[in-house]
CSV table of C-alpha atoms and ligand atoms in Angstrom, one decimal:
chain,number,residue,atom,x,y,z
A,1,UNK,CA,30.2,19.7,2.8
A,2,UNK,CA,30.6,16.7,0.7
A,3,UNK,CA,29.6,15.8,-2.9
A,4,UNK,CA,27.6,12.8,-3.0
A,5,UNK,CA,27.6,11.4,-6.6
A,6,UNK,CA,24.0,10.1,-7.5
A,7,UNK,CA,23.2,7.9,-10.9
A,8,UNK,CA,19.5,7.6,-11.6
A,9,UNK,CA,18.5,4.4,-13.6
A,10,UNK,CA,15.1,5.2,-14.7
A,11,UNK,CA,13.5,8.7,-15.8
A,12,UNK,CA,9.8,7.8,-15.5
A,13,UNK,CA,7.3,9.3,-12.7
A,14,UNK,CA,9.4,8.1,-9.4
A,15,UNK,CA,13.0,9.0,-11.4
A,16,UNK,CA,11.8,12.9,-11.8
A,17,UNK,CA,10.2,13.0,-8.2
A,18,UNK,CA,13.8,11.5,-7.2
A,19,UNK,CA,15.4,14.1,-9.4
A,20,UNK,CA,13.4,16.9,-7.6
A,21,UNK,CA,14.4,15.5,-4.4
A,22,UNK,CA,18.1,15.6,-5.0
A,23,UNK,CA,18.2,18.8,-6.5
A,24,UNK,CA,15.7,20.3,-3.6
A,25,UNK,CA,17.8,18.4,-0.9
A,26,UNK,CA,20.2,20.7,0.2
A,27,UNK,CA,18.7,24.1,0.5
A,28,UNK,CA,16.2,22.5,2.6
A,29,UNK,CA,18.2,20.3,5.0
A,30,UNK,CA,22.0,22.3,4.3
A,31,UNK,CA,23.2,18.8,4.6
A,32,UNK,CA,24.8,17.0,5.7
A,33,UNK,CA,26.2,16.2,2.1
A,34,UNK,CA,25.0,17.4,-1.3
A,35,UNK,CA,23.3,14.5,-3.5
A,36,UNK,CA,24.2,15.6,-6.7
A,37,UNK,CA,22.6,14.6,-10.2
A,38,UNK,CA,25.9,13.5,-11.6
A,39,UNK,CA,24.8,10.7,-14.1
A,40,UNK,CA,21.2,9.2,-15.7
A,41,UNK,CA,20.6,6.0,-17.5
A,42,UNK,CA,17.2,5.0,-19.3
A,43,UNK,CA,16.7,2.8,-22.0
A,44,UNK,CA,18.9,3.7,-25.0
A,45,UNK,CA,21.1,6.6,-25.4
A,46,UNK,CA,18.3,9.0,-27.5
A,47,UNK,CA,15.8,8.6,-24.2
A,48,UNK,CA,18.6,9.3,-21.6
A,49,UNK,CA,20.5,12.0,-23.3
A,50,UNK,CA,16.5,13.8,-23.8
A,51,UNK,CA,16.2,13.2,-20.0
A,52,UNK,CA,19.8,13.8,-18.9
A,53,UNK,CA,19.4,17.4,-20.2
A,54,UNK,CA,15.5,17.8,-19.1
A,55,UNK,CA,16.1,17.2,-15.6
A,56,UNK,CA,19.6,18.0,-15.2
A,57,UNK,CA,21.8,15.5,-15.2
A,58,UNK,CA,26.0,16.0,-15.8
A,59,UNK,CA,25.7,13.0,-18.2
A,60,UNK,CA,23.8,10.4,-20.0
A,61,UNK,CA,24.7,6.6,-20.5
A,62,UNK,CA,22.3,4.4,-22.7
A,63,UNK,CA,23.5,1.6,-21.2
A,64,UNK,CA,22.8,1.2,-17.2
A,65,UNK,CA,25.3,-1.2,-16.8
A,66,UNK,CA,27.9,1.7,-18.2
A,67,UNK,CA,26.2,4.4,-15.1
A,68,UNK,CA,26.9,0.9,-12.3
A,69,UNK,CA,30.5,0.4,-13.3
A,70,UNK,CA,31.3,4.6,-13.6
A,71,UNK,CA,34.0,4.9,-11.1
A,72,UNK,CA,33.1,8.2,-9.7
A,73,UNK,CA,29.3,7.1,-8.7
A,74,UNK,CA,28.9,6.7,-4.9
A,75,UNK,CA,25.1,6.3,-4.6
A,76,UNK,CA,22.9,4.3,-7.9
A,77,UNK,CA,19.3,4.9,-7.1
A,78,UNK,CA,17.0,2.5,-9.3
A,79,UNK,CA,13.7,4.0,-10.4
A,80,UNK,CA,13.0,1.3,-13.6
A,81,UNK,CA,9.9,-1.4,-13.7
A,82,UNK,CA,10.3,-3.6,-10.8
A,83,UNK,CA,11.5,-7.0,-12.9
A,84,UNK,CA,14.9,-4.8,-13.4
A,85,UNK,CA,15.5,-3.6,-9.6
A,86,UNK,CA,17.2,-6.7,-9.1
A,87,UNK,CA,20.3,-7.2,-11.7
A,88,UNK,CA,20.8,-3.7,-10.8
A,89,UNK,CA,21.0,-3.8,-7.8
A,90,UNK,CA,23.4,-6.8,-7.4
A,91,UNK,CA,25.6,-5.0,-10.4
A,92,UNK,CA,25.6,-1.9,-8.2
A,93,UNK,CA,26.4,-3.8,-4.9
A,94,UNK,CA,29.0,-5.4,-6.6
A,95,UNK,CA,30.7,-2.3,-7.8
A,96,UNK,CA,31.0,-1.1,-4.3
A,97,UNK,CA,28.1,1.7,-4.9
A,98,UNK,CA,25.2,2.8,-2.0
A,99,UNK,CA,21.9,1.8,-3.6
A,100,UNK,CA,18.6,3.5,-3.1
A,101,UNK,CA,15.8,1.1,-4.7
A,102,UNK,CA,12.4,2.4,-5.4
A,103,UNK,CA,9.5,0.2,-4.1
A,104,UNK,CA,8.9,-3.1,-3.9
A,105,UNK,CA,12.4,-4.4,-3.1
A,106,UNK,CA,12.2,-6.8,-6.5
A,107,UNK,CA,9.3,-9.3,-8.2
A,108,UNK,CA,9.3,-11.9,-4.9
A,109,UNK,CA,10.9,-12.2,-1.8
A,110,UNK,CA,12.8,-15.2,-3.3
A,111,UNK,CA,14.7,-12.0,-5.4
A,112,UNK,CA,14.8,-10.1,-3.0
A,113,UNK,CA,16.8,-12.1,-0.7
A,114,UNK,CA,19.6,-12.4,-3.3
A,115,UNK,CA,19.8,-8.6,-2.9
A,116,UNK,CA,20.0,-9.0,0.9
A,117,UNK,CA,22.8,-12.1,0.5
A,118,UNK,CA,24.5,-9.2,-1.9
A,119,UNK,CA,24.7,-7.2,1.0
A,120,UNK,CA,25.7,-9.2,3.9
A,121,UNK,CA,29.4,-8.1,5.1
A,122,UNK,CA,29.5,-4.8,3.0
A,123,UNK,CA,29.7,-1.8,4.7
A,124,UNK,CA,27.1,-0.4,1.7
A,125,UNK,CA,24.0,1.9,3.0
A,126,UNK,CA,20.9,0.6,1.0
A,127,UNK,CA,17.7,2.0,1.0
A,128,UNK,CA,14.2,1.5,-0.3
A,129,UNK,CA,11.5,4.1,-1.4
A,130,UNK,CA,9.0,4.2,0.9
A,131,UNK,CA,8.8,7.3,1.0
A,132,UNK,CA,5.6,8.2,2.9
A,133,UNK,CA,7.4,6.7,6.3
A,134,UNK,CA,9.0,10.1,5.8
A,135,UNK,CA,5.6,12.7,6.6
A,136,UNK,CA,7.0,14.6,9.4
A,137,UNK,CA,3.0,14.1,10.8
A,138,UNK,CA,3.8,9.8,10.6
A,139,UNK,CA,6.9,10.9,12.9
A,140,UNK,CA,4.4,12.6,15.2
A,141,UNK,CA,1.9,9.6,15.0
A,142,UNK,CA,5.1,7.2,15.6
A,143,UNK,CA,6.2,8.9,18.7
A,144,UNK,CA,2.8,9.2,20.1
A,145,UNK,CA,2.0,5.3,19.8
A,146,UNK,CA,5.6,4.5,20.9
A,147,UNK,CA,4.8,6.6,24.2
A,148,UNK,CA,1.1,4.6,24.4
A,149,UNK,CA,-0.8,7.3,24.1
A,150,UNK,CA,-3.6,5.9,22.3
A,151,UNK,CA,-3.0,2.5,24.9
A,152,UNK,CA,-2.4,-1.0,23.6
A,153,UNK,CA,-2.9,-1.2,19.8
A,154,UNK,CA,-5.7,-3.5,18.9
A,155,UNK,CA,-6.6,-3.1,15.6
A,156,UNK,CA,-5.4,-1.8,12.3
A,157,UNK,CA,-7.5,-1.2,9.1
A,158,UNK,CA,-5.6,0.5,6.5
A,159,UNK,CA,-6.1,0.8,2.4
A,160,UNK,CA,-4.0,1.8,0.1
A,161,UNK,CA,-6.3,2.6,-3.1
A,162,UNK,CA,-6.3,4.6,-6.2
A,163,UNK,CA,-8.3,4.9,-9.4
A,164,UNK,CA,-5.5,5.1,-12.0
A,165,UNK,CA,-6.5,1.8,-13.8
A,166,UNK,CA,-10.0,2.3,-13.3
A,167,UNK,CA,-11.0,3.5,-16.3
A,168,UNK,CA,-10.7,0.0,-18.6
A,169,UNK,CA,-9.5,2.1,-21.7
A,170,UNK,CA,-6.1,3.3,-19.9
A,171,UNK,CA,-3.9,1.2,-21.5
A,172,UNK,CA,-2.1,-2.1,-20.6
A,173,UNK,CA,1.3,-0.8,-19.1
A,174,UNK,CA,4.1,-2.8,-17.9
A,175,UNK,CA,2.4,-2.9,-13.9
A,176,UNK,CA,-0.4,-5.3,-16.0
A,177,UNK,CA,2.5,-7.8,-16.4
A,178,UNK,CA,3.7,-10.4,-14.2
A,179,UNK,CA,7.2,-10.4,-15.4
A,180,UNK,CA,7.8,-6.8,-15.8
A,181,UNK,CA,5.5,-6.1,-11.9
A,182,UNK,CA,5.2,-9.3,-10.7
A,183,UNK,CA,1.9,-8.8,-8.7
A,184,UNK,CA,-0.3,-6.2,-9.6
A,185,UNK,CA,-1.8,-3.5,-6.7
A,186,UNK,CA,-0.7,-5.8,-4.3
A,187,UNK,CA,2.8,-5.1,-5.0
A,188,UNK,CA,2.5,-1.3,-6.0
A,189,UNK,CA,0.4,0.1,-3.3
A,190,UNK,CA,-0.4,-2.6,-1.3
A,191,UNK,CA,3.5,-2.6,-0.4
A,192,UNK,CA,3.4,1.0,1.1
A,193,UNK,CA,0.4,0.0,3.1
A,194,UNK,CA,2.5,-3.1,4.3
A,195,UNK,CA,5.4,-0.8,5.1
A,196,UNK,CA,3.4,1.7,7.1
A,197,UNK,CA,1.7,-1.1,9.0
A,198,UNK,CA,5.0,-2.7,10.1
A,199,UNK,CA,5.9,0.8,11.0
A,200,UNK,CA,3.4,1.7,13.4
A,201,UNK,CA,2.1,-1.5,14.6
A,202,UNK,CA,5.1,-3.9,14.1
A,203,UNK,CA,5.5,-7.4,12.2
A,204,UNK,CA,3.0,-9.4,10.6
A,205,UNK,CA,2.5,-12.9,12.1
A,206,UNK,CA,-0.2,-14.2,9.4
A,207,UNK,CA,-2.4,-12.9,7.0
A,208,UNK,CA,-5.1,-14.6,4.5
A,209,UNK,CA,-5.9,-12.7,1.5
A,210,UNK,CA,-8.3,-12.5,-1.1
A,211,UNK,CA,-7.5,-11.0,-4.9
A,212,UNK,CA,-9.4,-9.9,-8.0
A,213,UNK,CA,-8.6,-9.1,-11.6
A,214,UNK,CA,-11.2,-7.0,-12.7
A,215,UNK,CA,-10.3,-6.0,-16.2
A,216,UNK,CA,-8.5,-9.0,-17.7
A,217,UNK,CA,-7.6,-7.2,-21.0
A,218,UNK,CA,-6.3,-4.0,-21.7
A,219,UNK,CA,-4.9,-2.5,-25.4
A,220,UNK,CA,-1.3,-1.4,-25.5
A,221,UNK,CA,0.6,1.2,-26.8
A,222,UNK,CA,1.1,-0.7,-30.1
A,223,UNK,CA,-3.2,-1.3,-30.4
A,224,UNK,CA,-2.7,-5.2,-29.4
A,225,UNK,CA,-4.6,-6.2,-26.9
A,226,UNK,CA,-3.3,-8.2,-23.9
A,227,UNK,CA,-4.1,-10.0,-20.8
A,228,UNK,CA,-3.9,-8.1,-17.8
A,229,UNK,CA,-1.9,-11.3,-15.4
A,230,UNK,CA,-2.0,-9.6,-11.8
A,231,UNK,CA,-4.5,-8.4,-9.3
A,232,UNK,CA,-6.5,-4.9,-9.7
A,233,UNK,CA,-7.8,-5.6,-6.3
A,234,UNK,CA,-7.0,-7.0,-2.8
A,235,UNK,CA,-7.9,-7.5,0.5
A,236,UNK,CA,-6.9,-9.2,3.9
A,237,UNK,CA,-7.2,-10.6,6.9
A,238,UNK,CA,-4.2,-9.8,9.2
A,239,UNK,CA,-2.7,-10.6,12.5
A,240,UNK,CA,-0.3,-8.7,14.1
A,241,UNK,CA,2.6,-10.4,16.1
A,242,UNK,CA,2.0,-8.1,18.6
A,243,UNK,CA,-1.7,-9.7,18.8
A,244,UNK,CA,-3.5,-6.7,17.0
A,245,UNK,CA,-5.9,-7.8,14.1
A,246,UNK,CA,-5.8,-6.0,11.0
A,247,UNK,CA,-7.8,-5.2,7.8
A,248,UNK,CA,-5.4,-4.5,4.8
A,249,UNK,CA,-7.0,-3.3,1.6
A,250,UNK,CA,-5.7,-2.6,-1.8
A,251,UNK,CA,-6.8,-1.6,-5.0
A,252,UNK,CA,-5.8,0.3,-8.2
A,253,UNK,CA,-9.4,0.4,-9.3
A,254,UNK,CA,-11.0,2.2,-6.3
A,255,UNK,CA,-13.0,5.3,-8.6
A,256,UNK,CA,-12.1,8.5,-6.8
A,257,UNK,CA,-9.6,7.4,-5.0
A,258,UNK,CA,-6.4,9.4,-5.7
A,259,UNK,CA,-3.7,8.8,-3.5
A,260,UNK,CA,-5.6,7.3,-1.0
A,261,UNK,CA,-3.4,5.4,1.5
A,262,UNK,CA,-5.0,5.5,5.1
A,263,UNK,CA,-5.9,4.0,7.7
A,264,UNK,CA,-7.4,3.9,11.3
A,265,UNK,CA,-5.6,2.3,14.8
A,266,UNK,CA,-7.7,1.7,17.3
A,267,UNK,CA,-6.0,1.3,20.5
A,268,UNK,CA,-7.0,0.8,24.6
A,269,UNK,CA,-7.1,4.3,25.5
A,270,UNK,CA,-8.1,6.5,22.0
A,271,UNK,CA,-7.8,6.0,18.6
A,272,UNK,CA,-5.5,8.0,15.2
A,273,UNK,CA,-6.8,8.1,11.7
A,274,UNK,CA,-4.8,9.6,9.1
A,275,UNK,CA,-5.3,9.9,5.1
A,276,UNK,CA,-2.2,10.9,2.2
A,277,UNK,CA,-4.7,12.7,0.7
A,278,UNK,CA,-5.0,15.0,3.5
A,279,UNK,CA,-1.3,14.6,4.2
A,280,UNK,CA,-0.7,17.0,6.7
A,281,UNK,CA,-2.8,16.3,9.0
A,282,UNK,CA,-3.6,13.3,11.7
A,283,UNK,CA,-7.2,12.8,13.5
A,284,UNK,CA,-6.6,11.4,17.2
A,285,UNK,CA,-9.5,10.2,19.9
A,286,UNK,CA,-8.7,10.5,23.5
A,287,UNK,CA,-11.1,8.2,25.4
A,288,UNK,CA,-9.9,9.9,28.6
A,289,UNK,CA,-11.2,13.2,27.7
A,290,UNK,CA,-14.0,14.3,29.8
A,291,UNK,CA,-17.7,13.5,28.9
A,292,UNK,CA,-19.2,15.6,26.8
A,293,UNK,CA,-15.8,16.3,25.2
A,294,UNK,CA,-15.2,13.4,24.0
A,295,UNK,CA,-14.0,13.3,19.7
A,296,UNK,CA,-12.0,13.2,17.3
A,297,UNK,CA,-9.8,16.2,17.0
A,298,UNK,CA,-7.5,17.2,14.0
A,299,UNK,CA,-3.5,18.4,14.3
A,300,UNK,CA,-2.0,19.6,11.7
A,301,UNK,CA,1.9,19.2,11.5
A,302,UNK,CA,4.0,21.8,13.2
A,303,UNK,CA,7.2,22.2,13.9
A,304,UNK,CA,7.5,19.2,16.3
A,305,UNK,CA,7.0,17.0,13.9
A,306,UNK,CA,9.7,15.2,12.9
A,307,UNK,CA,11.8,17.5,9.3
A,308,UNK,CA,8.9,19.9,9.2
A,309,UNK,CA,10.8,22.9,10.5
A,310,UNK,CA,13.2,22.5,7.8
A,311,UNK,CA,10.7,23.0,4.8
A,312,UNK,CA,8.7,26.0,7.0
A,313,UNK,CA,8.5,27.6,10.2
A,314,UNK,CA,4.9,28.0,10.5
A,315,UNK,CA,2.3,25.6,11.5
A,316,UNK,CA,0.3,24.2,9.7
A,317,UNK,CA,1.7,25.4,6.0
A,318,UNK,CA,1.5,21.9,4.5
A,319,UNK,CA,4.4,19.5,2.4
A,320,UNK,CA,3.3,17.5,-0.5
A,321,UNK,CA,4.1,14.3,-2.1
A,322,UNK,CA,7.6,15.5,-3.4
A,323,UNK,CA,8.7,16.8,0.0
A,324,UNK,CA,8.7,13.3,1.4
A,325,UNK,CA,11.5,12.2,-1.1
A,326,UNK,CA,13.3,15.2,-0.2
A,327,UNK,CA,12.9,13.9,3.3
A,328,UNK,CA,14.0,10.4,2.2
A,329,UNK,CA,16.9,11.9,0.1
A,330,UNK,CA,18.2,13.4,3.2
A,331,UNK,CA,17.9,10.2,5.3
A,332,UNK,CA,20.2,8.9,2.6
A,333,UNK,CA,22.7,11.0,3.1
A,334,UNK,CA,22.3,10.8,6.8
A,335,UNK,CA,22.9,7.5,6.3
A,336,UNK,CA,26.2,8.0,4.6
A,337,UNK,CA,27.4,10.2,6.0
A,338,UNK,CA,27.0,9.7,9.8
A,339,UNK,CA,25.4,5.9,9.8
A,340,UNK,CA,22.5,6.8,10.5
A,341,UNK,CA,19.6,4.5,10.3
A,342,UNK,CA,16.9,4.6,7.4
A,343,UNK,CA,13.3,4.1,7.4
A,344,UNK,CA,13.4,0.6,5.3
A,345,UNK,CA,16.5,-1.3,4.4
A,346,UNK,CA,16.7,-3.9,1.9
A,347,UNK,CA,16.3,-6.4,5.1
A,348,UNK,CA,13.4,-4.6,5.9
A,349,UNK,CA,12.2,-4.9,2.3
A,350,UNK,CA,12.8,-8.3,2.7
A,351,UNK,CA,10.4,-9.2,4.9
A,352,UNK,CA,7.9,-6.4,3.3
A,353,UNK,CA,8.2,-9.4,0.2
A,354,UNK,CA,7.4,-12.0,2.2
A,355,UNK,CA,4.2,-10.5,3.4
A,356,UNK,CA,3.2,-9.8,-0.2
A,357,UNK,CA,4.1,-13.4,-1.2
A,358,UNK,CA,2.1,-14.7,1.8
A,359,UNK,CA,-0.8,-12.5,0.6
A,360,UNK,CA,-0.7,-13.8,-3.0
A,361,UNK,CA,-0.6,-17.2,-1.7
A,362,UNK,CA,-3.1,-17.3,1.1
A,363,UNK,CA,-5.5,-16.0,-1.9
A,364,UNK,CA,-4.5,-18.8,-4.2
A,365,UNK,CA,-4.7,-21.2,-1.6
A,366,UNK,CA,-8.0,-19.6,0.2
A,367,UNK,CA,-6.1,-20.5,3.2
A,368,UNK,CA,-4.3,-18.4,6.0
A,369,UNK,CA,-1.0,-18.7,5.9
A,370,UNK,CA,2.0,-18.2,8.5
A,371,UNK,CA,4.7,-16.2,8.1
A,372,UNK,CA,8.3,-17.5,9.2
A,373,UNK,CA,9.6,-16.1,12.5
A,374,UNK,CA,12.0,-13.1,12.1
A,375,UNK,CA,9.3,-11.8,9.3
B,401,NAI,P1,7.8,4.6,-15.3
B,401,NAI,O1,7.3,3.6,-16.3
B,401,NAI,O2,7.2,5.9,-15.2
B,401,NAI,O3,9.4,4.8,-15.5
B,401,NAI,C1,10.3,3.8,-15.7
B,401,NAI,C2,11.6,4.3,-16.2
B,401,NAI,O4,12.5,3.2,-16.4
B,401,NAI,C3,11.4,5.0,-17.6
B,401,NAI,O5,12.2,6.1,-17.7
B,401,NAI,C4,11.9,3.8,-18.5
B,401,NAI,O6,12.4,4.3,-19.8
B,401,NAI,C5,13.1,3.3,-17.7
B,401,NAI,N1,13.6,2.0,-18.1
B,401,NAI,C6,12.9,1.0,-18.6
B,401,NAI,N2,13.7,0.0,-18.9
B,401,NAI,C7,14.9,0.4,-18.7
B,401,NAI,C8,16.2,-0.1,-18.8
B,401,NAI,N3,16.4,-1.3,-19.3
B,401,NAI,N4,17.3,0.6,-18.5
B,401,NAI,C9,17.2,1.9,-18.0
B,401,NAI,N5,16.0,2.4,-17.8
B,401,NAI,C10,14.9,1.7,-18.2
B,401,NAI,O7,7.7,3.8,-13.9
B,401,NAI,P2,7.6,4.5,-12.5
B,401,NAI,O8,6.2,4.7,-12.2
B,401,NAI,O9,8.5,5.6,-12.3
B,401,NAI,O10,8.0,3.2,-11.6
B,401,NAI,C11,9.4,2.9,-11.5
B,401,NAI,C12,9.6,2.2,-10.1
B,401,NAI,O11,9.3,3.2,-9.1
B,401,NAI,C13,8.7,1.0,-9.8
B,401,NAI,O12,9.4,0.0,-9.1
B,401,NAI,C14,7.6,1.6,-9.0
B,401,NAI,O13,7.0,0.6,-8.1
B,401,NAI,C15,8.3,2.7,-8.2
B,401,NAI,N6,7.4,3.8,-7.8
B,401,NAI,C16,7.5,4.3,-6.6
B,401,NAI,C17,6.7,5.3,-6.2
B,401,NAI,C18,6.8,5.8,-4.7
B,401,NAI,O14,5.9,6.5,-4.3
B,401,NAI,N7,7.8,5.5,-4.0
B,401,NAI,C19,5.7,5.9,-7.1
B,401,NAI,C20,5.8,5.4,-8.4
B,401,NAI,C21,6.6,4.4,-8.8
């Protein structure tokens, strides 16, 4: 089986779930290649070195430019604040390297489509981290809408909302910063929601959005306090191209959410609801069943659900958040190795950009606004 050669650029939360991922990779899939953790760059050489030998890493560079131009790298995965996703992924594309971007694609979708002209005529697999396209139960739910199960899809309300800035003494961070985040929930969680929506229920044809900043001010690290320039919270009116109407919701504020990215379809013939937080699992309404037995019934994933069987024979013996990277790791290599497709490109991404730009500015506007044909 062959060595894939992975360099991490980034060590934070996302960079050790990656790390876990590569490392967990092949004795759950055995194959078909072998990421391994071959090179890590953060931010100075005392931080990556402490990293490099924490999570397991051949060798450190302080430098990332020094990981991009390393001739035996074939894969640079980018796990930094999102301002940086961009140089290094144009250095990395440019060196010839397979990129694997964590969410979202870059600050705007004007960045993000330098990354895509990058790309155009290379033979380079490219990835993004969406990585909770990857629940084996979302396969399930896929196929199930795909074979119109639940009928014609009318409607989709979905939220993607968490508490982790809630509290207005958690300090100001770099996702409080329009040049490090560009927008604020919106952009962090919001983007998943986007990405699952134009999964299941296809591309957006408009959307009119409302935003909030709730806590303009937070203290940072240093005891200076600072404006907070992006959205806590977010909301939207959406229409489908397919004709569906849609609710998208999105805050990092919500108190007692946790990982709380859900949502309900409601289609012709029965309906799904599904919540990360009860990740293994999917709620489904059958308006054919007979009277009297009409409701909602709960599956939990099995073995026909799409990578379960790999993790666990048995039914029902749930994956966490970590397993869907492993998942996305192997649709990397997949990708590489055989040409497979993956679950979001950096043309997908692309267009994932443009909705949040056409969200941020319907809400500055107060206005719906359109988004161009191919989005
Ligand atoms: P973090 O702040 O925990 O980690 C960022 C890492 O980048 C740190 O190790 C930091 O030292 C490093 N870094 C900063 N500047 C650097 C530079 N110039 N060169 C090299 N390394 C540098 O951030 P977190 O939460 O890991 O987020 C990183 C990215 O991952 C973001 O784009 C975020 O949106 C995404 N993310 C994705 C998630 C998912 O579920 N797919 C979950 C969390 C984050």
């Amino acid at each position: 089986m062959r060595d894939i050669a992975v360099g991490l650029i980034g060590s934070g939360y996302i960079g050790k779930t990656h790390t876990i991922a590569y490392k967990a990779h092949t004795s759950v899939f055995g194959g078909p290649a072998n990421p391994v953790c071959t090179a890590l760059a953060d931010a100075g050489q005392a931080r990556a070195d402490e990293a490099a030998t924490r999570l397991g890493f051949g060798r450190a560079y302080g430098d990332w430019r020094d990981l991009v131009a390393a001739p035996d790298i074939d894969v640079v995965a980018i796990a930094t604040p999102n301002a940086m996703h961009k140089d290094m992924a144009l250095a990395a594309i440019r060196a010839g390297k397979h990129v694997y971007i964590e969410k979202p694609l870059a600050l705007d979708a004007r960045e993000a489509r330098e990354i895509a002209a990058a790309l155009e005529g290379t033979a380079l697999v490219h990835m993004l981290g969406y990585n909770y396209l990857c629940n084996p139960i979302i396969g399930t739910l896929k196929a199930l809408l795909d074979a119109g199960e639940i009928g014609e899809i009318l409607h989709f309300r979905g939220r993607h909302n968490e508490d982790y800035m809630a509290d207005p003494a958690t300090p100001w961070g770099w996702r409080c910063s329009r040049a490090l985040s560009g927008s604020g929930t919106i952009g962090d969680m919001g983007s998943h929601l986007i990405s699952m929506a134009m999964h299941l229920v296809g591309p957006v044809a408009a959307i009119c959005g409302d935003i909030q900043t709730v806590i303009a001010e937070r203290t940072d690290g240093t005891g200076k306090v600072r404006a907070v320039e992006n959205e806590d919270q977010a909301h939207a009116l959406v229409r489908f191209r397919s004709g569906a109407m849609g609710v998208f919701e999105s805050s990092r504020i919500a108190q007692g959410k946790k990982q709380g990215l859900a949502f309900e379809i409601v289609g012709s013939k029965g309906s799904v609801e599904f919540d990360q937080e009860r990740m293994n699992e999917l709620r489904l309404y059958d308006a054919g069943a007979p009277a009297g037995r009409r409701g909602f019934k709960t599956i939990l994933v099995d073995t026909s659900c799409p990578d379960f069987g790999a993790f666990c024979p048995a039914p029902g013996h749930g994956l966490g958040y970590n397993d869907l990277k492993v998942i996305e790791v192997n649709r990397l290599m997949r990708a590489i190795t055989d040409g497979a497709p993956v679950p979001v490109n950096v043309f997908d991404a692309v267009v994932i950009e443009e909705v949040i730009d056409a969200w941020l500015a319907s809400a500055a506007g107060r206005s719906w606004i359109d988004l161009p044909p191919g989005a």
